[in-house]
Amino acid sequence: MTQLLWNGLFVGSFYALVALGYTMVYGIIRLLNFAHGDLYMLGAFVGFGVLSVAGGLATGLGFVALLIVLIIAMLVTGTAGLLLERIAYRPLRGAPRLSVLITAVGASFAIEYGMRLVAGPNPEVYPVRLAGDSVNVLGARITIQQASLILIAVLLMAGLQWLVMGTGTGRAMRAISQDPTAALYMGINVDAVIARTFFIGSALAGAAGVMAGGYYGKIDFLMGFIIGLKAFTAAVIGGIGNIKGAMLGGLALGLLESIGTAWIGGQWRDVFAFSFLIIFLTLRPTGILGERVTERV
């Protein structure tokens, strides 16, 4: 059971990082960015490309190389998120929500099959794997690399919480989520704050992509689809629009998958997780930390 809990927390940290991007964007402009999972995939491939170019140097540095690549991937995917917001979403900000939703789906396919043209349809093996000596903690085998990645994920989430709650940019984000028109009248540059939100959320997704590549060891151009659904599920479980809720939802989903895999087999883990989502939302539609809100018009 201890091993199951550890595996669930480790995988759940990936889900939480991606779910944060979903919940940040939805909380501010009420947009479900279905292309967000593909930015996770993009981060994984950016890491793969940099590690492949570095070759033997990256292999020799091992985990340190993965950390350097993680930062590079965050910058690249953050910039991709900026471009996505500027090109695909900003021109439609006043359009009906169905139009924006269809655009998000189209952007998702564009990123997926654009990467297929660049990298090919076949899965790629990650040059650097999270392998190392493990220690036994209460019956669970834990490697230093795994513990370090969880620590990085926790630091990123804590940094985001500080940014949102303790800085001027965070106050501007919260003001826009309440009333973007009033925020504009108060002198807040709404477009710039929304762009920063996309950059931060996309950078976190890219970090999760590199972590997943190093952990699972295999990536492909469709890997963002299922992680996008799961991150959206995590955001809904936690209470979409709530940052702490997204973190809790990601960890909860990771634990559910780990336990479900042990109980009913790996091929049923997604069924187990989404079945739980249906049951949970039947009992608490707003999620763990969500609140009932009045829809803005």
XYZ file of C-alpha atoms in Angstrom:
297
model
C 0.000 0.000 0.000
C 2.861 2.394 0.771
C 4.287 1.763 -2.696
C 0.874 2.447 -4.244
C 0.585 5.716 -2.354
C 4.056 6.798 -3.432
C 3.412 5.930 -7.089
C 0.101 7.779 -6.952
C 1.649 10.913 -5.481
C 4.442 10.837 -8.041
C 2.142 10.537 -11.064
C -0.373 12.894 -9.454
C 2.262 15.623 -9.352
C 2.354 15.515 -13.187
C -1.414 15.792 -13.342
C -1.423 18.659 -10.852
C 1.091 20.711 -12.857
C -0.953 20.336 -16.043
C -4.267 20.896 -14.232
C -2.980 24.210 -12.898
C -2.823 25.597 -16.441
C -6.394 24.534 -17.085
C -7.703 26.040 -13.890
C -5.756 29.319 -14.202
C -7.073 30.051 -17.688
C -10.622 29.006 -16.832
C -10.588 31.007 -13.618
C -9.658 34.214 -15.434
C -11.420 34.103 -18.819
C -13.734 31.051 -18.474
C -11.977 29.241 -21.317
C -11.443 25.477 -21.464
C -8.122 25.364 -23.274
C -8.242 21.846 -24.726
C -4.890 22.449 -26.422
C -3.237 22.626 -23.003
C -2.455 18.915 -22.871
C -0.627 19.210 -26.171
C 1.700 21.792 -24.649
C 2.649 19.039 -22.200
C 3.467 16.878 -25.218
C 5.425 19.756 -26.759
C 7.489 20.092 -23.586
C 8.327 16.395 -23.677
C 9.509 16.658 -27.296
C 11.511 19.819 -26.618
C 13.298 17.922 -23.864
C 13.823 14.970 -26.175
C 15.292 17.212 -28.886
C 17.695 19.020 -26.561
C 18.843 15.796 -24.912
C 19.347 14.126 -28.301
C 21.477 17.016 -29.563
C 23.532 16.988 -26.348
C 24.141 13.249 -26.830
C 26.741 11.714 -24.561
C 27.078 14.885 -22.499
C 23.425 14.642 -21.439
C 23.786 10.949 -20.648
C 26.813 11.663 -18.498
C 25.120 14.451 -16.570
C 21.988 12.338 -16.087
C 19.527 13.957 -13.726
C 21.284 17.336 -13.888
C 20.786 17.372 -17.663
C 17.095 16.654 -17.132
C 16.801 19.651 -14.824
C 18.480 21.953 -17.354
C 16.237 20.656 -20.122
C 13.194 21.132 -17.885
C 13.937 24.869 -17.669
C 14.441 25.113 -21.438
C 11.179 23.262 -22.070
C 9.315 25.608 -19.709
C 10.543 28.626 -21.658
C 9.626 27.097 -25.017
C 6.178 25.889 -24.009
C 5.475 29.149 -22.190
C 6.259 31.028 -25.399
C 4.051 28.593 -27.341
C 1.236 29.338 -24.908
C 1.693 33.061 -25.525
C 1.464 32.535 -29.287
C -1.583 30.328 -28.889
C -3.364 32.964 -26.837
C -2.407 35.783 -29.213
C -3.251 33.998 -32.462
C -6.128 31.678 -31.597
C -7.924 33.016 -28.528
C -7.520 36.783 -28.234
C -9.297 37.583 -31.529
C -12.288 35.526 -30.287
C -12.483 36.903 -26.774
C -15.863 38.503 -27.407
C -17.174 35.650 -29.550
C -19.711 33.013 -28.428
C -18.151 30.382 -26.194
C -18.914 27.586 -28.621
C -16.723 29.294 -31.232
C -13.839 29.540 -28.751
C -14.319 25.920 -27.704
C -14.160 24.716 -31.308
C -11.038 26.839 -31.817
C -9.414 25.197 -28.787
C -10.115 21.741 -30.221
C -8.706 22.834 -33.583
C -5.581 24.232 -31.915
C -5.124 20.897 -30.148
C -5.188 18.967 -33.424
C -2.879 21.509 -35.061
C -0.228 21.062 -32.353
C -0.571 17.272 -32.329
C -0.272 16.715 -36.051
C 2.232 19.515 -36.474
C 4.482 17.574 -34.104
C 3.729 14.413 -36.087
C 5.091 16.114 -39.204
C 8.221 17.220 -37.343
C 8.991 14.138 -35.238
C 7.180 11.371 -37.117
C 4.405 9.032 -35.984
C 6.541 6.512 -34.090
C 7.156 6.703 -30.327
C 10.561 7.963 -29.224
C 12.695 6.656 -26.370
C 13.811 9.350 -23.969
C 17.626 9.712 -23.873
C 17.767 10.161 -20.078
C 15.769 7.969 -17.694
C 15.041 8.444 -14.007
C 16.937 5.390 -12.873
C 19.084 5.033 -9.818
C 19.565 3.282 -6.535
C 16.402 3.095 -4.480
C 15.885 3.258 -0.755
C 13.180 1.483 1.203
C 10.866 3.826 3.086
C 8.068 2.100 4.999
C 7.945 -0.614 2.371
C 8.074 1.688 -0.681
C 11.058 1.793 -3.045
C 11.954 5.430 -3.650
C 14.772 6.790 -5.787
C 16.495 10.101 -5.151
C 15.533 11.224 -8.670
C 11.839 10.570 -8.061
C 11.931 12.395 -4.747
C 13.745 15.300 -6.407
C 11.116 15.598 -9.147
C 8.310 15.618 -6.605
C 10.191 18.326 -4.720
C 10.503 20.344 -7.947
C 6.771 19.935 -8.614
C 5.952 21.063 -5.074
C 8.240 24.092 -5.403
C 6.635 25.056 -8.722
C 3.153 24.784 -7.238
C 4.174 26.721 -4.131
C 5.764 29.395 -6.321
C 2.549 29.702 -8.316
C 0.496 30.020 -5.132
C 2.815 32.791 -3.938
C 2.603 34.539 -7.313
C -1.195 34.512 -7.317
C -1.704 35.462 -3.675
C 1.300 37.642 -2.891
C 2.247 39.720 -5.944
C 0.794 42.530 -8.016
C 0.420 40.223 -11.002
C -1.552 37.795 -8.858
C -3.836 40.538 -7.608
C -4.449 41.592 -11.187
C -5.297 37.987 -12.113
C -7.790 37.764 -9.271
C -9.319 41.108 -10.190
C -9.821 40.050 -13.812
C -11.381 36.769 -12.711
C -13.946 38.771 -10.743
C -14.747 41.420 -13.355
C -12.489 42.085 -16.374
C -14.301 45.305 -17.319
C -13.900 46.810 -13.851
C -10.254 45.692 -13.810
C -9.703 47.512 -17.109
C -11.251 50.700 -15.684
C -8.918 50.406 -12.699
C -5.913 50.598 -15.016
C -5.034 46.912 -15.289
C -3.680 45.814 -18.665
C -6.072 42.889 -19.106
C -4.462 41.527 -22.283
C -0.985 41.500 -20.714
C -2.176 39.727 -17.553
C -4.042 37.076 -19.563
C -0.930 36.549 -21.697
C 1.165 36.050 -18.556
C -1.381 33.537 -17.308
C -1.053 31.526 -20.513
C 2.754 31.679 -20.280
C 2.840 30.431 -16.689
C 0.297 27.666 -17.202
C 1.966 26.477 -20.419
C 5.398 26.504 -18.768
C 4.122 24.263 -15.966
C 2.681 21.856 -18.553
C 6.051 21.755 -20.331
C 7.811 20.945 -17.058
C 5.401 18.064 -16.483
C 6.102 16.787 -20.007
C 9.847 16.558 -19.381
C 9.251 14.871 -16.030
C 6.936 12.315 -17.646
C 9.410 11.646 -20.451
C 12.182 10.957 -17.969
C 9.919 8.777 -15.833
C 8.066 6.709 -18.440
C 10.913 6.709 -20.978
C 8.675 6.898 -24.068
C 6.876 9.793 -25.766
C 4.672 10.179 -28.829
C 2.724 12.938 -30.548
C -0.631 11.826 -29.078
C 0.511 11.691 -25.454
C -1.029 15.097 -24.737
C -4.575 13.963 -25.513
C -5.102 11.621 -22.589
C -3.097 13.753 -20.147
C -5.243 16.712 -21.171
C -8.401 14.801 -20.304
C -6.927 13.656 -17.012
C -5.699 17.131 -16.092
C -9.133 18.522 -16.890
C -10.608 15.774 -14.702
C -8.195 16.709 -11.900
C -9.151 20.379 -12.199
C -12.861 19.497 -12.022
C -12.368 17.177 -9.036
C -10.517 19.927 -7.182
C -12.928 22.674 -8.231
C -12.076 24.223 -11.574
C -10.874 27.779 -11.217
C -9.329 27.060 -7.808
C -5.535 26.695 -7.781
C -5.314 24.721 -4.543
C -8.151 22.563 -5.818
C -6.224 21.745 -8.997
C -3.257 20.594 -6.915
C -5.451 18.424 -4.703
C -7.360 17.082 -7.696
C -4.166 16.071 -9.500
C -2.842 14.228 -6.471
C -6.223 12.588 -5.859
C -6.414 11.382 -9.469
C -2.887 9.979 -9.291
C -3.756 8.050 -6.128
C -6.979 6.751 -7.681
C -5.114 5.477 -10.742
C -2.437 3.811 -8.642
C -4.975 2.059 -6.443
C -7.187 1.174 -9.402
C -4.250 -0.378 -11.229
C -3.524 -2.622 -8.252
C -7.144 -3.623 -7.765
C -8.502 -4.158 -11.278
C -5.466 -4.026 -13.591
C -3.673 -1.368 -15.586
C -5.973 -1.648 -18.599
C -8.904 -0.463 -16.460
C -7.247 2.377 -14.592
C -8.731 5.121 -16.798
C -12.201 3.588 -16.455
C -11.718 3.520 -12.684
C -10.615 7.171 -12.553
C -13.373 8.557 -14.786
C -16.028 6.463 -13.040
C -14.929 8.033 -9.785
C -15.253 11.473 -11.412
C -18.871 10.764 -12.367
C -19.752 9.526 -8.888
C -17.898 12.367 -7.174
C -19.521 15.114 -9.257
C -22.928 13.574 -8.623
C -22.337 14.073 -4.904
C -20.396 17.355 -5.088
C -20.757 19.116 -8.475
C -18.461 22.017 -7.527
C -15.479 19.801 -6.669
C -13.392 19.610 -3.495
C -12.702 23.331 -3.092
C -15.079 24.766 -5.687
C -17.846 27.175 -4.863
C -21.126 27.956 -6.516
C -20.780 31.169 -8.474
C -23.127 33.395 -10.438
C -22.380 33.321 -14.160
C -21.159 36.648 -15.595
C -23.039 38.028 -18.575
